[in-house]
Tab-separated table of C-alpha atoms in Angstrom:
chain	number	residue	atom	x	y	z
A	545	UNK	CA	23.347	-13.267	-18.912
A	546	UNK	CA	24.903	-11.363	-16.088
A	547	UNK	CA	22.511	-10.318	-13.347
A	548	UNK	CA	22.207	-6.867	-11.826
A	549	UNK	CA	21.625	-6.521	-8.216
A	550	UNK	CA	20.272	-2.876	-7.656
A	551	UNK	CA	20.257	-3.066	-3.750
A	552	UNK	CA	23.957	-3.412	-3.858
A	553	UNK	CA	24.624	-0.651	-6.414
A	554	UNK	CA	23.538	2.840	-6.995
A	555	UNK	CA	19.932	1.898	-7.973
A	556	UNK	CA	18.312	2.571	-11.504
A	557	UNK	CA	18.445	4.829	-14.113
A	558	UNK	CA	15.046	5.901	-15.423
A	559	UNK	CA	15.345	6.722	-19.095
A	560	UNK	CA	12.107	8.761	-19.126
A	561	UNK	CA	11.519	10.622	-22.424
A	562	UNK	CA	15.098	10.972	-23.057
A	563	UNK	CA	14.780	9.000	-26.255
A	564	UNK	CA	12.412	11.861	-27.358
A	565	UNK	CA	14.531	15.119	-26.690
A	566	UNK	CA	12.382	17.170	-28.867
A	567	UNK	CA	9.372	16.499	-26.621
A	568	UNK	CA	11.061	17.020	-23.365
A	569	UNK	CA	10.549	20.885	-23.075
A	570	UNK	CA	6.778	20.487	-24.191
A	571	UNK	CA	6.154	17.776	-21.963
A	572	UNK	CA	7.624	19.516	-18.779
A	573	UNK	CA	5.381	22.497	-19.447
A	574	UNK	CA	2.490	20.403	-20.317
A	575	UNK	CA	2.905	18.032	-17.153
A	576	UNK	CA	3.696	20.782	-14.846
A	577	UNK	CA	0.577	22.738	-15.793
A	578	UNK	CA	-1.780	19.621	-15.601
A	579	UNK	CA	0.012	18.537	-12.110
A	580	UNK	CA	-0.936	22.073	-10.689
A	581	UNK	CA	-4.320	21.818	-11.942
A	582	UNK	CA	-4.821	18.202	-10.390
A	583	UNK	CA	-3.589	19.533	-7.018
A	584	UNK	CA	-6.060	22.494	-7.212
A	585	UNK	CA	-9.083	20.592	-8.600
A	586	UNK	CA	-8.925	17.553	-6.283
A	587	UNK	CA	-7.957	19.518	-3.235
A	588	UNK	CA	-11.196	21.756	-3.974
A	589	UNK	CA	-13.460	18.558	-4.025
A	590	UNK	CA	-12.150	17.329	-0.734
A	591	UNK	CA	-12.633	20.852	0.608
A	592	UNK	CA	-16.066	21.249	-0.445
A	593	UNK	CA	-16.939	17.907	0.560
A	594	UNK	CA	-16.071	18.830	3.927
A	595	UNK	CA	-17.281	22.407	4.070
A	596	UNK	CA	-20.752	21.990	2.457
A	597	UNK	CA	-23.384	20.140	4.503
A	598	UNK	CA	-25.418	19.054	1.301
A	599	UNK	CA	-22.385	17.056	0.287
A	600	UNK	CA	-22.298	15.090	3.469
A	601	UNK	CA	-23.453	11.989	1.588
A	602	UNK	CA	-22.000	8.524	0.743
A	603	UNK	CA	-21.518	9.642	-2.877
A	604	UNK	CA	-19.254	12.580	-1.881
A	605	UNK	CA	-17.656	10.619	0.846
A	606	UNK	CA	-16.347	8.236	-1.361
A	607	UNK	CA	-15.656	11.043	-3.918
A	608	UNK	CA	-13.498	12.797	-1.580
A	609	UNK	CA	-11.379	9.634	-0.976
A	610	UNK	CA	-10.981	9.246	-4.839
A	611	UNK	CA	-9.647	12.767	-4.903
A	612	UNK	CA	-7.281	12.049	-2.199
A	613	UNK	CA	-6.202	9.035	-4.056
A	614	UNK	CA	-5.564	10.962	-7.092
A	615	UNK	CA	-3.693	13.592	-5.222
A	616	UNK	CA	-1.367	10.944	-3.855
A	617	UNK	CA	-0.665	8.616	-6.864
A	618	UNK	CA	0.010	11.698	-9.008
A	619	UNK	CA	2.446	13.042	-6.474
A	620	UNK	CA	4.071	9.697	-6.090
A	621	UNK	CA	5.178	9.895	-9.813
A	622	UNK	CA	5.012	13.445	-11.131
A	623	UNK	CA	7.719	15.453	-9.349
A	624	UNK	CA	10.257	12.590	-10.151
A	625	UNK	CA	9.278	12.954	-13.793
A	626	UNK	CA	9.584	16.752	-13.858
A	627	UNK	CA	13.288	16.452	-12.411
A	628	UNK	CA	13.758	13.839	-15.059
A	629	UNK	CA	12.546	15.831	-17.968
A	630	UNK	CA	15.024	18.738	-16.902
A	631	UNK	CA	17.853	16.319	-16.879
A	632	UNK	CA	18.881	17.176	-13.508
A	633	UNK	CA	18.845	13.558	-12.163
A	634	UNK	CA	17.606	10.598	-13.938
A	635	UNK	CA	18.471	8.142	-11.027
A	636	UNK	CA	16.440	6.692	-8.108
A	637	UNK	CA	17.767	4.508	-5.272
A	638	UNK	CA	16.735	1.151	-4.962
A	639	UNK	CA	14.986	1.803	-1.660
A	640	UNK	CA	13.411	4.961	-3.473
A	641	UNK	CA	12.204	2.418	-6.367
A	642	UNK	CA	10.824	-0.171	-4.123
A	643	UNK	CA	8.908	2.600	-2.088
A	644	UNK	CA	7.538	4.260	-5.280
A	645	UNK	CA	6.406	0.810	-6.710
A	646	UNK	CA	4.710	-0.143	-3.501
A	647	UNK	CA	2.888	3.268	-2.970
A	648	UNK	CA	1.913	3.413	-6.481
A	649	UNK	CA	0.495	-0.057	-6.666
A	650	UNK	CA	-1.337	0.303	-3.387
A	651	UNK	CA	-2.934	3.550	-4.531
A	652	UNK	CA	-3.995	2.248	-7.902
A	653	UNK	CA	-5.195	-0.892	-6.347
A	654	UNK	CA	-7.250	0.978	-3.802
A	655	UNK	CA	-8.806	3.063	-6.531
A	656	UNK	CA	-9.911	0.051	-8.591
A	657	UNK	CA	-11.913	-1.185	-5.407
A	658	UNK	CA	-13.258	2.102	-4.466
A	659	UNK	CA	-14.766	2.607	-7.881
A	660	UNK	CA	-16.529	-0.747	-7.510
A	661	UNK	CA	-17.767	0.630	-4.079
A	662	UNK	CA	-18.757	3.816	-5.815
A	663	UNK	CA	-20.675	1.762	-8.312
A	664	UNK	CA	-22.572	-0.098	-5.525
A	665	UNK	CA	-23.451	3.109	-3.930
A	666	UNK	CA	-25.030	4.552	-7.142
A	667	UNK	CA	-27.105	1.125	-7.486
A	668	UNK	CA	-28.306	1.611	-4.042
A	669	UNK	CA	-29.124	5.274	-4.666
A	670	UNK	CA	-31.088	4.540	-8.190
A	671	UNK	CA	-32.424	1.134	-7.672
A	672	UNK	CA	-33.131	1.222	-3.809
A	673	UNK	CA	-33.907	4.911	-3.215
A	674	UNK	CA	-36.377	4.417	-0.303
A	675	UNK	CA	-33.940	2.322	1.389
A	676	UNK	CA	-30.694	4.110	0.315
A	677	UNK	CA	-29.905	5.745	3.564
A	678	UNK	CA	-30.441	2.624	5.566
A	679	UNK	CA	-28.159	0.575	3.113
A	680	UNK	CA	-25.551	3.021	2.895
A	681	UNK	CA	-25.254	3.972	6.588
A	682	UNK	CA	-21.968	5.750	7.950
A	683	UNK	CA	-20.408	2.647	9.398
A	684	UNK	CA	-20.858	0.774	6.313
A	685	UNK	CA	-19.412	3.469	4.162
A	686	UNK	CA	-16.511	3.752	6.593
A	687	UNK	CA	-15.726	-0.033	6.546
A	688	UNK	CA	-15.966	-0.066	2.729
A	689	UNK	CA	-13.545	2.660	2.444
A	690	UNK	CA	-11.103	1.244	4.959
A	691	UNK	CA	-11.393	-2.172	3.497
A	692	UNK	CA	-10.593	-0.850	0.124
A	693	UNK	CA	-7.369	0.954	1.439
A	694	UNK	CA	-6.214	-2.260	3.234
A	695	UNK	CA	-6.643	-4.471	0.507
A	696	UNK	CA	-4.970	-2.257	-1.945
A	697	UNK	CA	-2.057	-1.971	0.560
A	698	UNK	CA	-1.793	-6.102	0.881
A	699	UNK	CA	-2.043	-6.507	-2.836
A	700	UNK	CA	0.722	-3.890	-3.370
A	701	UNK	CA	3.079	-5.467	-0.620
A	702	UNK	CA	2.420	-9.135	-2.381
A	703	UNK	CA	3.211	-8.019	-6.041
A	704	UNK	CA	6.053	-5.706	-4.829
A	705	UNK	CA	7.687	-8.540	-3.104
A	706	UNK	CA	7.478	-10.655	-6.122
A	707	UNK	CA	8.802	-8.175	-8.503
A	708	UNK	CA	11.680	-7.213	-6.438
A	709	UNK	CA	12.762	-10.860	-5.702
A	710	UNK	CA	13.575	-11.237	-9.339
A	711	UNK	CA	17.170	-11.114	-10.627
A	712	UNK	CA	17.375	-8.088	-13.364
A	713	UNK	CA	19.402	-7.872	-16.332
A	714	UNK	CA	19.966	-4.329	-16.322
A	715	UNK	CA	19.422	-1.118	-14.206
A	716	UNK	CA	18.244	1.196	-17.033
A	717	UNK	CA	14.412	1.412	-16.721
A	718	UNK	CA	12.756	2.591	-19.984
A	719	UNK	CA	10.177	4.577	-18.099
A	720	UNK	CA	9.793	7.621	-16.037
A	721	UNK	CA	8.812	5.685	-12.712
A	722	UNK	CA	9.241	2.277	-11.228
A	723	UNK	CA	6.234	0.417	-12.887
A	724	UNK	CA	5.789	-3.374	-12.475
A	725	UNK	CA	5.676	-4.248	-16.391
A	726	UNK	CA	9.237	-2.732	-16.671
A	727	UNK	CA	10.652	-5.039	-14.028
A	728	UNK	CA	9.123	-8.014	-15.462
A	729	UNK	CA	10.689	-7.147	-19.023
A	730	UNK	CA	14.154	-6.856	-17.225
A	731	UNK	CA	14.149	-10.226	-15.475
A	732	UNK	CA	16.867	-12.556	-16.278
A	733	UNK	CA	15.211	-15.608	-15.531
A	734	UNK	CA	12.008	-17.406	-16.565
A	735	UNK	CA	9.210	-15.352	-14.964
A	736	UNK	CA	6.240	-17.525	-15.991
A	737	UNK	CA	5.642	-18.734	-12.219
A	738	UNK	CA	5.738	-15.169	-11.120
A	739	UNK	CA	3.764	-13.740	-13.569
A	740	UNK	CA	0.965	-16.392	-13.017
A	741	UNK	CA	0.753	-15.245	-9.507
A	742	UNK	CA	0.968	-11.733	-10.176
A	743	UNK	CA	-1.853	-12.040	-12.968
A	744	UNK	CA	-4.084	-13.738	-10.560
A	745	UNK	CA	-3.625	-10.991	-8.018
A	746	UNK	CA	-4.228	-8.320	-10.729
A	747	UNK	CA	-7.279	-10.019	-11.955
A	748	UNK	CA	-8.613	-9.989	-8.404
A	749	UNK	CA	-8.310	-6.315	-8.211
A	750	UNK	CA	-9.242	-5.219	-11.794
A	751	UNK	CA	-11.805	-7.912	-12.738
A	752	UNK	CA	-13.728	-8.507	-9.655
A	753	UNK	CA	-14.559	-4.622	-9.237
A	754	UNK	CA	-15.059	-4.293	-13.047
A	755	UNK	CA	-17.692	-7.192	-12.772
A	756	UNK	CA	-19.394	-5.429	-9.752
A	757	UNK	CA	-19.491	-2.064	-11.691
A	758	UNK	CA	-21.061	-3.861	-14.786
A	759	UNK	CA	-23.626	-5.757	-12.703
A	760	UNK	CA	-24.403	-2.575	-10.724
A	761	UNK	CA	-24.817	-0.461	-14.038
A	762	UNK	CA	-26.871	-3.241	-15.585
A	763	UNK	CA	-29.431	-2.885	-12.743
A	764	UNK	CA	-29.144	0.703	-13.002
A	765	UNK	CA	-29.882	0.859	-16.698
A	766	UNK	CA	-33.086	-1.431	-16.106
A	767	UNK	CA	-34.236	0.852	-13.349
A	768	UNK	CA	-33.915	3.752	-15.364
A	769	UNK	CA	-35.727	2.487	-18.382
A	770	UNK	CA	-38.816	1.811	-16.201
A	771	UNK	CA	-38.761	5.591	-15.140
A	772	UNK	CA	-41.655	7.090	-17.246
A	773	UNK	CA	-40.562	10.896	-16.917
A	774	UNK	CA	-37.801	12.308	-18.964
A	775	UNK	CA	-36.733	14.525	-16.197
A	776	UNK	CA	-36.486	11.380	-13.899
A	777	UNK	CA	-34.410	9.821	-16.546
A	778	UNK	CA	-32.150	12.695	-16.835
A	779	UNK	CA	-31.601	12.919	-13.052
A	780	UNK	CA	-30.707	9.254	-12.769
A	781	UNK	CA	-28.349	9.440	-15.895
A	782	UNK	CA	-26.804	12.524	-14.226
A	783	UNK	CA	-26.195	10.804	-11.065
A	784	UNK	CA	-24.297	7.855	-12.686
A	785	UNK	CA	-22.999	9.445	-15.823
A	786	UNK	CA	-19.856	11.026	-14.110
A	787	UNK	CA	-19.022	7.947	-12.196
A	788	UNK	CA	-19.189	5.848	-15.436
A	789	UNK	CA	-16.898	8.001	-17.531
A	790	UNK	CA	-14.169	7.956	-14.662
A	791	UNK	CA	-14.414	4.076	-14.487
A	792	UNK	CA	-14.142	3.862	-18.329
A	793	UNK	CA	-11.072	6.212	-18.343
A	794	UNK	CA	-9.306	4.293	-15.494
A	795	UNK	CA	-10.150	0.710	-16.230
A	796	UNK	CA	-9.322	1.093	-19.789
A	797	UNK	CA	-5.753	2.263	-19.295
A	798	UNK	CA	-5.149	-0.138	-16.199
A	799	UNK	CA	-6.345	-3.112	-18.212
A	800	UNK	CA	-4.106	-2.290	-21.059
A	801	UNK	CA	-1.254	-1.907	-18.881
A	802	UNK	CA	-1.535	-4.747	-16.388
A	803	UNK	CA	-3.536	-7.366	-17.998
A	804	UNK	CA	-1.953	-7.788	-21.404
A	805	UNK	CA	0.935	-10.553	-21.946
A	806	UNK	CA	4.428	-9.090	-20.770
A	807	UNK	CA	5.941	-10.249	-24.192
A	808	UNK	CA	3.468	-7.908	-25.958
A	809	UNK	CA	4.006	-4.783	-23.706
A	810	UNK	CA	5.806	-1.904	-25.514
A	811	UNK	CA	7.665	0.147	-23.262
A	812	UNK	CA	7.612	3.228	-25.300
A	813	UNK	CA	3.830	2.980	-25.749
A	814	UNK	CA	3.640	2.055	-21.908
A	815	UNK	CA	5.237	5.479	-20.876
A	816	UNK	CA	2.740	7.530	-22.835
A	817	UNK	CA	-0.185	5.406	-21.697
A	818	UNK	CA	1.220	6.019	-18.117
A	819	UNK	CA	1.144	9.850	-18.741
A	820	UNK	CA	-2.470	9.273	-19.312
A	821	UNK	CA	-3.360	7.601	-16.280
A	822	UNK	CA	-0.950	9.262	-13.914
A	823	UNK	CA	-1.559	13.040	-15.218
A	824	UNK	CA	-4.536	13.308	-17.273
A	825	UNK	CA	-7.073	11.000	-15.554
A	826	UNK	CA	-6.517	12.644	-12.144
A	827	UNK	CA	-7.540	16.100	-13.525
A	828	UNK	CA	-10.284	14.794	-15.427
A	829	UNK	CA	-11.988	13.331	-12.349
A	830	UNK	CA	-12.493	16.821	-10.898
A	831	UNK	CA	-13.581	18.510	-14.007
A	832	UNK	CA	-16.109	15.771	-14.725
A	833	UNK	CA	-17.683	15.725	-11.488
A	834	UNK	CA	-17.615	19.440	-11.182
A	835	UNK	CA	-19.018	20.339	-14.581
A	836	UNK	CA	-21.678	17.500	-14.668
A	837	UNK	CA	-22.747	17.768	-11.007
A	838	UNK	CA	-24.979	20.701	-9.819
A	839	UNK	CA	-24.386	19.938	-6.170
A	840	UNK	CA	-20.671	20.419	-6.525
A	841	UNK	CA	-21.182	23.318	-8.594
A	842	UNK	CA	-23.657	24.754	-6.220
A	843	UNK	CA	-21.367	24.169	-3.191
A	844	UNK	CA	-18.246	25.859	-5.232
A	845	UNK	CA	-20.349	29.107	-6.085
A	846	UNK	CA	-21.655	29.076	-2.323
A	847	UNK	CA	-18.067	29.069	-0.925
A	848	UNK	CA	-16.849	31.421	-3.567
A	849	UNK	CA	-19.739	33.708	-2.705
A	850	UNK	CA	-18.809	33.546	1.047
A	851	UNK	CA	-15.232	34.467	0.053
A	852	UNK	CA	-16.283	37.208	-1.908
A	853	UNK	CA	-18.413	38.552	1.064
A	854	UNK	CA	-15.721	38.449	3.369
A	855	UNK	CA	-13.413	40.615	1.000
């Protein structure tokens, strides 16, 4: 089969949702609204974490990083998708595709690691409350955040290099952005060796943090069950419930996309799953943390109250 070298041509064609023309107008409006809400919601959490002294804690330090990640990786895909849905331009250059893949993988990998760090933070808060401030001191928090970002970038560089080194059989990507499984489907040669290397890297990024999260919440559950008062239990569950919901949504879609065998990967299903974790999950994060968290709601009303007083 003839190979296609995108770096020497005009790049790639992103098919997007052109196979479903009856959905394109609906998807455009739906995605635009949710994208704007994502920008507003996550920017609000970052601003509140900075402005309200009560939120100057490790939990909200990591939450502001999570919100910034969501802003970045949504912005790395959604504007391109909106242009695609308008039918104005369905192409992307080779360099643009490499950059998008590199940035998206780096952000997603960083979020995997950051969610594991946040689980450890909840473990320290619930299971070691008397030593919490000693354990989660500012230097450790900054070190964990920086390590997550650097590790995510390193993983992305490795996987992007492996993917883009493969000869491809077509320049048509049946997706709305440059995502790794699509390139594996288009490979013209046996990719078993490359897939094994990439699977190991994905397993480290996905499974190790997931194991840390499960272990942390196992200890948290035992600690909560030992609390005698119902009020204490509710407070402990409230502390961890928001994070657990976010983890379930993110890891569920991530494992479906990145850990299933490539021969079982459905391109059409993959597009709709990608809409969920690139558009819906980032807006659910601020909603979950705001609606279920008294501190964030209190900080929001305090800021809005000040704004009203100034008018």
